[in-house]
Short mmCIF file of C-alpha atoms in Angstrom, two decimals:
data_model
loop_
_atom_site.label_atom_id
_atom_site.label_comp_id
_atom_site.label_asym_id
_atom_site.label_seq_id
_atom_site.Cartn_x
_atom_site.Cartn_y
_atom_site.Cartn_z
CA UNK L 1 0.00 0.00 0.00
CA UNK L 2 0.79 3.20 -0.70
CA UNK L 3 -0.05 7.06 -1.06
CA UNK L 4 1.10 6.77 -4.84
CA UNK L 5 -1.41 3.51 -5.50
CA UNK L 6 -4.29 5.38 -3.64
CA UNK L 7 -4.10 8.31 -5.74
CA UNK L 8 -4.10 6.07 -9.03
CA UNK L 9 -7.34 4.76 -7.74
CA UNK L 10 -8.88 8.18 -6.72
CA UNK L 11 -7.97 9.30 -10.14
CA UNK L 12 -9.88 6.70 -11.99
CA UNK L 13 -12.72 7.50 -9.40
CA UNK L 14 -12.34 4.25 -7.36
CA UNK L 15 -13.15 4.45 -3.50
CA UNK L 16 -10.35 3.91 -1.21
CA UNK L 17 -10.93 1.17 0.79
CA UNK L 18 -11.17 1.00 4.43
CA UNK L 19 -7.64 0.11 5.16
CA UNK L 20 -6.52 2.37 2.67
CA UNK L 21 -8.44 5.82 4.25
CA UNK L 22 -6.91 4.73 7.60
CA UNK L 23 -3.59 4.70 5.47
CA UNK L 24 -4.09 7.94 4.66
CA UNK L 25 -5.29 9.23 8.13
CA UNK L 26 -2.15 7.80 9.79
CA UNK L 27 0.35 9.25 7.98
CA UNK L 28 3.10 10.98 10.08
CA UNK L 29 3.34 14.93 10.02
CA UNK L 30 6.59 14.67 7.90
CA UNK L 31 5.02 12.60 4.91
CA UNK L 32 1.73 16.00 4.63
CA UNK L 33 3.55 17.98 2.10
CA UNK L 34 3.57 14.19 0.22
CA UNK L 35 -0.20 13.65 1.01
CA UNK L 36 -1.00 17.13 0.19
CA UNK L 37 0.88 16.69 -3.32
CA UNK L 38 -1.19 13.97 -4.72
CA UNK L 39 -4.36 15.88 -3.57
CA UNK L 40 -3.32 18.20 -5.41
CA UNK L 41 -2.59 16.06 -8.41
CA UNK L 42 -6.09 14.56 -8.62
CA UNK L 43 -7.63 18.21 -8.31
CA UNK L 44 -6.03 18.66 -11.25
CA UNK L 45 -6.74 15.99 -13.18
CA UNK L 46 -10.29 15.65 -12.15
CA UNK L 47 -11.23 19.35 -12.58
CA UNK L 48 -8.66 21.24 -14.22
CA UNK L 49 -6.57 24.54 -12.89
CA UNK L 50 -9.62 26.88 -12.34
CA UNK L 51 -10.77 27.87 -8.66
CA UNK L 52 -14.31 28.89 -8.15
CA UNK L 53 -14.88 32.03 -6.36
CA UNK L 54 -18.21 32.42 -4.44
CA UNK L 55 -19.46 35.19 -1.95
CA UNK L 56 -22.43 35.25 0.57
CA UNK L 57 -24.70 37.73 2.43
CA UNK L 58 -25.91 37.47 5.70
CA UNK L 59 -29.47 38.19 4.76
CA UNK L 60 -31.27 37.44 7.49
CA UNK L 61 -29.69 37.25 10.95
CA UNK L 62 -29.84 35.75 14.15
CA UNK L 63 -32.66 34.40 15.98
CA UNK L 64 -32.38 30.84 14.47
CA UNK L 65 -34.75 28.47 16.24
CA UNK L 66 -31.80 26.12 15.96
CA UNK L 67 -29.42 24.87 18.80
CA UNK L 68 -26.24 24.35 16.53
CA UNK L 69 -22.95 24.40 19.24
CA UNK L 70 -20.96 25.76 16.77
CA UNK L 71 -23.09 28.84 15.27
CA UNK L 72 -23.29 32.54 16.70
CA UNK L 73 -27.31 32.78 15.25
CA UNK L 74 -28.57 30.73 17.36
CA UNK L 75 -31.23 32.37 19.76
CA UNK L 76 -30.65 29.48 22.23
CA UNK L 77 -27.24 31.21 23.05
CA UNK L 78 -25.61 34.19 24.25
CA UNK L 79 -23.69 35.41 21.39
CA UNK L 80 -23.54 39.08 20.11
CA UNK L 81 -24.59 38.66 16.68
CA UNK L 82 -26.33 40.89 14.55
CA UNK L 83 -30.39 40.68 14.00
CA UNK L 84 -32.42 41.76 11.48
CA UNK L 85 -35.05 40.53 9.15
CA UNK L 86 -34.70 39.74 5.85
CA UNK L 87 -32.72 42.45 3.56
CA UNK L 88 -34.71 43.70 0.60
CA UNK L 89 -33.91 42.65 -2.77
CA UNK L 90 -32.24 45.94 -3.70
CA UNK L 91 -29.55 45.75 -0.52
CA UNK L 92 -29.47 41.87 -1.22
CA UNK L 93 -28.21 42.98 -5.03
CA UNK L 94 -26.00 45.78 -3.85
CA UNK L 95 -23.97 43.34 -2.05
CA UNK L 96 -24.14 40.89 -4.94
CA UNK L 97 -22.32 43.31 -7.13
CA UNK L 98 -19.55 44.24 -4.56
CA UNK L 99 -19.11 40.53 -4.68
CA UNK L 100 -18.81 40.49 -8.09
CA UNK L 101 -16.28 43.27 -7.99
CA UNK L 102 -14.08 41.05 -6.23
CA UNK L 103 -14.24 38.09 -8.70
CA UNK L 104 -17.10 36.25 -7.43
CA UNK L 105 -19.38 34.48 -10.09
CA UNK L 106 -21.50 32.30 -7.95
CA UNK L 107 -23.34 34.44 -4.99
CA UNK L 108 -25.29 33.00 -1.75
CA UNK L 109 -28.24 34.37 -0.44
CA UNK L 110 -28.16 33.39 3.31
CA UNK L 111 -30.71 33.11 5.77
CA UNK L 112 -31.29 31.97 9.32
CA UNK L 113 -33.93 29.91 10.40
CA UNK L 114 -35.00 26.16 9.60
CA UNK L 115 -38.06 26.84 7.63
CA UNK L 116 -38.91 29.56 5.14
CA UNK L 117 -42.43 31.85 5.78
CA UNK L 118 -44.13 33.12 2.68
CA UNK L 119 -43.46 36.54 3.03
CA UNK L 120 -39.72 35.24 3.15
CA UNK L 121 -40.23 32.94 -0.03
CA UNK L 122 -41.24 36.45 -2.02
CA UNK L 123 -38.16 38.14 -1.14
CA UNK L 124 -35.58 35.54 -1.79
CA UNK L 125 -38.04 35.19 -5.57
CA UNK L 126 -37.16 39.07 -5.88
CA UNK L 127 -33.58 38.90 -4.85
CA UNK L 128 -32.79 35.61 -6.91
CA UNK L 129 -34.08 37.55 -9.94
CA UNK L 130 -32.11 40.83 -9.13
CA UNK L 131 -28.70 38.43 -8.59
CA UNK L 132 -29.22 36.97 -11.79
CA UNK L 133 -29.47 40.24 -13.63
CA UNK L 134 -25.59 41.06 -12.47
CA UNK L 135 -24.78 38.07 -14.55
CA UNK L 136 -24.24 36.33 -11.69
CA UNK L 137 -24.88 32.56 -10.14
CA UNK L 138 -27.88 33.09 -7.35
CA UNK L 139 -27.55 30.66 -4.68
CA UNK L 140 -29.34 30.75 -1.56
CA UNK L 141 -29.62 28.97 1.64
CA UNK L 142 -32.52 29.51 3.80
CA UNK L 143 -32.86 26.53 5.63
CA UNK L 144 -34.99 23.11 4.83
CA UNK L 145 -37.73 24.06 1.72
CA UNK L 146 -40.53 22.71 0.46
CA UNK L 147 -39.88 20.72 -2.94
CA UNK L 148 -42.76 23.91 -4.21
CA UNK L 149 -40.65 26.64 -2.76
CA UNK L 150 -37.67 25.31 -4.76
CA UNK L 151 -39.23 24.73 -7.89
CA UNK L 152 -40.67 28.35 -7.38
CA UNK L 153 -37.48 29.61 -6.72
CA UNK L 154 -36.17 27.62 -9.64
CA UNK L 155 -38.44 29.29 -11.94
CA UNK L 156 -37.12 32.97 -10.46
CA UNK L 157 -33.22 31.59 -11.80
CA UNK L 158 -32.37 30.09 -8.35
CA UNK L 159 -29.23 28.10 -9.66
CA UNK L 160 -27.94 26.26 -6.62
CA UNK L 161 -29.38 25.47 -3.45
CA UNK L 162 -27.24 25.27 -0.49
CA UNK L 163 -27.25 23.45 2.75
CA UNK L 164 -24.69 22.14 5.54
CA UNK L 165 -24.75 18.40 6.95
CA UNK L 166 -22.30 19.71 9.23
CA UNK L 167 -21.05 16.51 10.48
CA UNK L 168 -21.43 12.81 10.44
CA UNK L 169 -24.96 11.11 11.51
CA UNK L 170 -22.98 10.34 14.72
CA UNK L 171 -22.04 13.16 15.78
CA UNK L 172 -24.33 15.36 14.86
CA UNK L 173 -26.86 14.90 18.32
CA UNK L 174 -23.63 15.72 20.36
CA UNK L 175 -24.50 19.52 18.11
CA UNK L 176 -27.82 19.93 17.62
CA UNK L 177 -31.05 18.49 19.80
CA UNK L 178 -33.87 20.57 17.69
CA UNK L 179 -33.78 18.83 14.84
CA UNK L 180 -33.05 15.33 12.89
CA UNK L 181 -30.12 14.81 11.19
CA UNK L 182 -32.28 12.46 8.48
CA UNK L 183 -34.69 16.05 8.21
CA UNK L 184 -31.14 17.69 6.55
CA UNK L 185 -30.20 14.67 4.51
CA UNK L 186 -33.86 14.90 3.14
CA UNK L 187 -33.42 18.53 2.18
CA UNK L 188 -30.29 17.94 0.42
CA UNK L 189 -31.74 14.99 -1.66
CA UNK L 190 -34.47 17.63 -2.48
CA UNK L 191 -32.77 19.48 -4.06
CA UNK L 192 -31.05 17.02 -5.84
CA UNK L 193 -34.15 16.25 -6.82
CA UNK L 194 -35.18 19.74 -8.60
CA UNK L 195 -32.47 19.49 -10.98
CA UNK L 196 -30.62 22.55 -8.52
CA UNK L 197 -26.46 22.59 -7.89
CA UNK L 198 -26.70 21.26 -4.14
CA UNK L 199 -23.66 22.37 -2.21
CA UNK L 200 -23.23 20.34 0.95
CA UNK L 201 -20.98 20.10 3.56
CA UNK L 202 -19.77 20.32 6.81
CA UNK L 203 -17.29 22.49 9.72
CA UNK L 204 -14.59 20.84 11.49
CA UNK L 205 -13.04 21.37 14.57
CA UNK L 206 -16.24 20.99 16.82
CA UNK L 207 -14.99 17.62 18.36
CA UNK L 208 -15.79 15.11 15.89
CA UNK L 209 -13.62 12.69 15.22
CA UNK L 210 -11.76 10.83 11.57
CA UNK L 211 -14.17 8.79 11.52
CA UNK L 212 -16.77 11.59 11.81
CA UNK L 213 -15.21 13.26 8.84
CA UNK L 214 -14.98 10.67 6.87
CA UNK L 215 -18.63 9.08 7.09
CA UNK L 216 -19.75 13.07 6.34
CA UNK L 217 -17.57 12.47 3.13
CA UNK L 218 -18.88 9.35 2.32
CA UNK L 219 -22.26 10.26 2.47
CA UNK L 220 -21.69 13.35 0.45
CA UNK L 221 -20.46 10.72 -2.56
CA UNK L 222 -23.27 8.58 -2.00
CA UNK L 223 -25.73 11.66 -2.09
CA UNK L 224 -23.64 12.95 -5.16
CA UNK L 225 -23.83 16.38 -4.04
CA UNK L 226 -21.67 18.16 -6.41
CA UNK L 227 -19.90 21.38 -4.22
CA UNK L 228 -18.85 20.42 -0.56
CA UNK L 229 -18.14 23.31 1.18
CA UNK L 230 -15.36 23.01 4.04
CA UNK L 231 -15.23 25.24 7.23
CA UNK L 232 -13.42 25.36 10.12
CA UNK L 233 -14.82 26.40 13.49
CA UNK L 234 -14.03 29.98 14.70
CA UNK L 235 -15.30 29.91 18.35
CA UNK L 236 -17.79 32.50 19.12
CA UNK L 237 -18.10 33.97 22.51
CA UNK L 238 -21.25 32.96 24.10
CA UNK L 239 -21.63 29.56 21.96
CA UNK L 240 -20.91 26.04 23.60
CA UNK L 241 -17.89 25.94 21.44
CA UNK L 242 -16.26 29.39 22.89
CA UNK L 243 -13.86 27.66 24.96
CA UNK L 244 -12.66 25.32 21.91
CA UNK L 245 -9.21 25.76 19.91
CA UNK L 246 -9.33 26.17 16.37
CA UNK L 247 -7.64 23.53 14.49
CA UNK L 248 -3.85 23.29 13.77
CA UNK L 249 -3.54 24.22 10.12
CA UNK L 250 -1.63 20.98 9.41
CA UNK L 251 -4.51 18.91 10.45
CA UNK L 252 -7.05 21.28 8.77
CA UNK L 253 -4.83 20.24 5.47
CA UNK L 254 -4.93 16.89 5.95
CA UNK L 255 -9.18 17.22 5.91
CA UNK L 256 -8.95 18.75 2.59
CA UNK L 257 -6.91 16.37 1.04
CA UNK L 258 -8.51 13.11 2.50
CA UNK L 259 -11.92 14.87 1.47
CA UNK L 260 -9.92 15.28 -2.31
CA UNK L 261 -8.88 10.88 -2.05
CA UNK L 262 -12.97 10.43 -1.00
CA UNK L 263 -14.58 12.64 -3.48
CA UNK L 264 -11.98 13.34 -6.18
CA UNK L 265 -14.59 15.02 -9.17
CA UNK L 266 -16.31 17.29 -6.70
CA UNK L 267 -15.67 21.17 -5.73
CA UNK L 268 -14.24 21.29 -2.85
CA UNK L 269 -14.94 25.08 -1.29
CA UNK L 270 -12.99 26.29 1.63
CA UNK L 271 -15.39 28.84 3.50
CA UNK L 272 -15.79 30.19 7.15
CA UNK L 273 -12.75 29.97 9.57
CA UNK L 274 -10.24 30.20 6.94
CA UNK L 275 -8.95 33.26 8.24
CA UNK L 276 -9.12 31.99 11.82
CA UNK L 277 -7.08 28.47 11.21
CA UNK L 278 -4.51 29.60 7.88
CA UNK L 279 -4.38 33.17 9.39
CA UNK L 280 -3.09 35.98 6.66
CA UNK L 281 -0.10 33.92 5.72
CA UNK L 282 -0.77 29.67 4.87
CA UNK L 283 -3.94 30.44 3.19
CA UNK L 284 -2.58 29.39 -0.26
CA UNK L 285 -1.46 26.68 1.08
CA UNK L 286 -5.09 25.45 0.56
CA UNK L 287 -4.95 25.63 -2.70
CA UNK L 288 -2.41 23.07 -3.05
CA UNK L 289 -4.29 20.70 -0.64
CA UNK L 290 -6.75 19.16 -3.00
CA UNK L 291 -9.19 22.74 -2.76
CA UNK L 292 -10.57 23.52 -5.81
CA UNK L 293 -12.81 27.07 -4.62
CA UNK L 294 -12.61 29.67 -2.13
CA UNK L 295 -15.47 31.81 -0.97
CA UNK L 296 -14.18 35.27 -0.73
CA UNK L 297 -15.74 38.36 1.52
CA UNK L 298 -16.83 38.41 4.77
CA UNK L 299 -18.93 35.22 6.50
CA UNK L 300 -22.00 35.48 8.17
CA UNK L 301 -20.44 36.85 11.23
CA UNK L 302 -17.00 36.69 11.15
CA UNK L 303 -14.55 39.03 8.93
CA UNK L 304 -13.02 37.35 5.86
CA UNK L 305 -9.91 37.70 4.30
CA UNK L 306 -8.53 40.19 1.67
CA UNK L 307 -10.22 39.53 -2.07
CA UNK L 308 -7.19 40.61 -4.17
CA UNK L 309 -4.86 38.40 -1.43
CA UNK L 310 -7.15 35.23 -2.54
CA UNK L 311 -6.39 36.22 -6.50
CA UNK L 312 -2.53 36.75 -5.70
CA UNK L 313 -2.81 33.30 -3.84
CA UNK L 314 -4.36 31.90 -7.05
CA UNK L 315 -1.91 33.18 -9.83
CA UNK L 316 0.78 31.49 -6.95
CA UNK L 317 -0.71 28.18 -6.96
CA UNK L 318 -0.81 28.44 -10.87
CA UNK L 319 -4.64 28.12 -11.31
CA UNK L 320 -6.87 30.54 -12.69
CA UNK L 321 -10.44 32.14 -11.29
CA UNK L 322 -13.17 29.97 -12.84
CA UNK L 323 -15.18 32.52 -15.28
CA UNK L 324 -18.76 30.19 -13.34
#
């Protein structure tokens, strides 16, 4: 066994098998730049040398009916996060186009809460419209919808829908008591389902386990949910997670490029708590990890990086900004 004969199978799209992921999770510290160089390789065979750039707004804030350890939004914990109601289309499109100014094609419409209200449902139809008329990808994630709401919002130009797993089946409880994991898995599958680009993923660092991460990844394949997007958990004051440390950035590296072995034709999209784990100086090392997208901007609560730092770090790697 070894990293080399792994790859070979990645690249032809063959699942490691379960001795072989373990290979790959046990390998010492001083063999990661060799782990991290075959990630690379099959990110470049599989998709090519262009990095997606996305952007989000935090369109609706806090309040979330949710219990989610990791996330400042909650309004079952004593974070100091913003709250407001749902933007209106025109501030919703003013952000898009700063976005878009910064090299973002595919932009997020975000939203917290678990279930979408009508009056809701007409502003992310309005907004999804407005997006679209920048000449840009509307994406939006609002929580679980109704197979109607997303073939309404399909008809508006709603391109990709968007919603977290966040972690395994098994460890998911240990995160969240308000609702079923299988209620999550069902919204991702309807999407799916509408014909919509379903981006789906998770945030590490809140305790779980290898195994945790890779039975989220596995999933994922089975689901064949095309974009996975990766964070890393920035503790928030007042969460249940405060008091955790953000992840070394050796072992966040090692997550993307196991995640690139497990699903080698899929975006993988580094996102929240990039800044936090890479700080301003390793974040290109991502890039050569088996990442194939970056979202750029601010998160929903937390600052983001520099935009024109993520391009230089781009041009460095020797990829180019995907043009969708």
């Amino acid at each position: 066994m070894s990293l080399d004969s792994i790859a070979r199978k990645a690249l032809d799209g063959v699942l490691p098998s379960d001795a072989e992921i373990m290979y790959l999770i046990e390998q010492a510290p001083e063999r990661l730049p060799e782990l991290l160089g075959h990630a690379h390789r099959i990110r470049a065979a599989r998709l090519g040398d262009e990095v997606g750039l996305c952007a989000i707004v935090n369109a609706k804030s806090g309040t979330c009916s949710e219990d989610c350890a990791f996330c400042a939004q909650s309004g079952h914990h004593a974070a100091n996060s913003p709250q407001y109601p749902l933007l209106s289309p025109d501030e919703i499109a003013d952000a898009a186009s700063r976005a878009k100014a910064c090299g973002a094609t595919r932009f997020g419409i975000v939203a917290s809460g678990k279930l979408v209200g009508g009056g809701d449902l007409d502003g992310f139809e309005a907004a999804i419209r407005r997006v679209a008329a920048l000449g840009m990808v509307p994406d939006l994630s609002p929580g679980i919808l109704e197979r109607g709401q997303l073939a309404r919002l399909k008809k508006a130009g709603l391109r990709g829908y968007h919603h977290n797993l966040e972690t395994s089946a098994t460890h998911f409880p240990k995160m969240c008591t308000t609702h079923r994991y299988e209620e999550d898995v069902d919204a991702v599958r309807a999407g799916l389902d509408a014909g919509l680009y379903v981006c789906s993923g998770g945030i590490f660092g809140i305790g779980e386990t290898w195994d945790d991460r890779v039975e989220l990844a596995l999933l994922l394949r089975e689901l064949g949910v095309p974009s996975v997007p990766m964070n890393f958990l920035t503790p928030i004051p007042g969460t249940p997670l405060e008091g955790r440390a953000p992840l070394p950035p050796e072992e966040a590296l090692a997550i993307v490029a196991l995640y690139r072995f497990l699903l080698p034709d899929r975006q993988l999209r580094i996102c929240g708590g990039r800044p936090t784990v890479f700080g301003p100086d390793r974040q290109h090392e991502l890039l050569t990890a088996g990442a194939s997208g970056l979202m750029v901007g601010d998160y929903l609560t937390t600052k983001g990086g520099d935009a024109n730092a993520d391009l230089d770090d781009i041009r460095r790697a020797g990829l180019v900004p995907a043009k969708e």
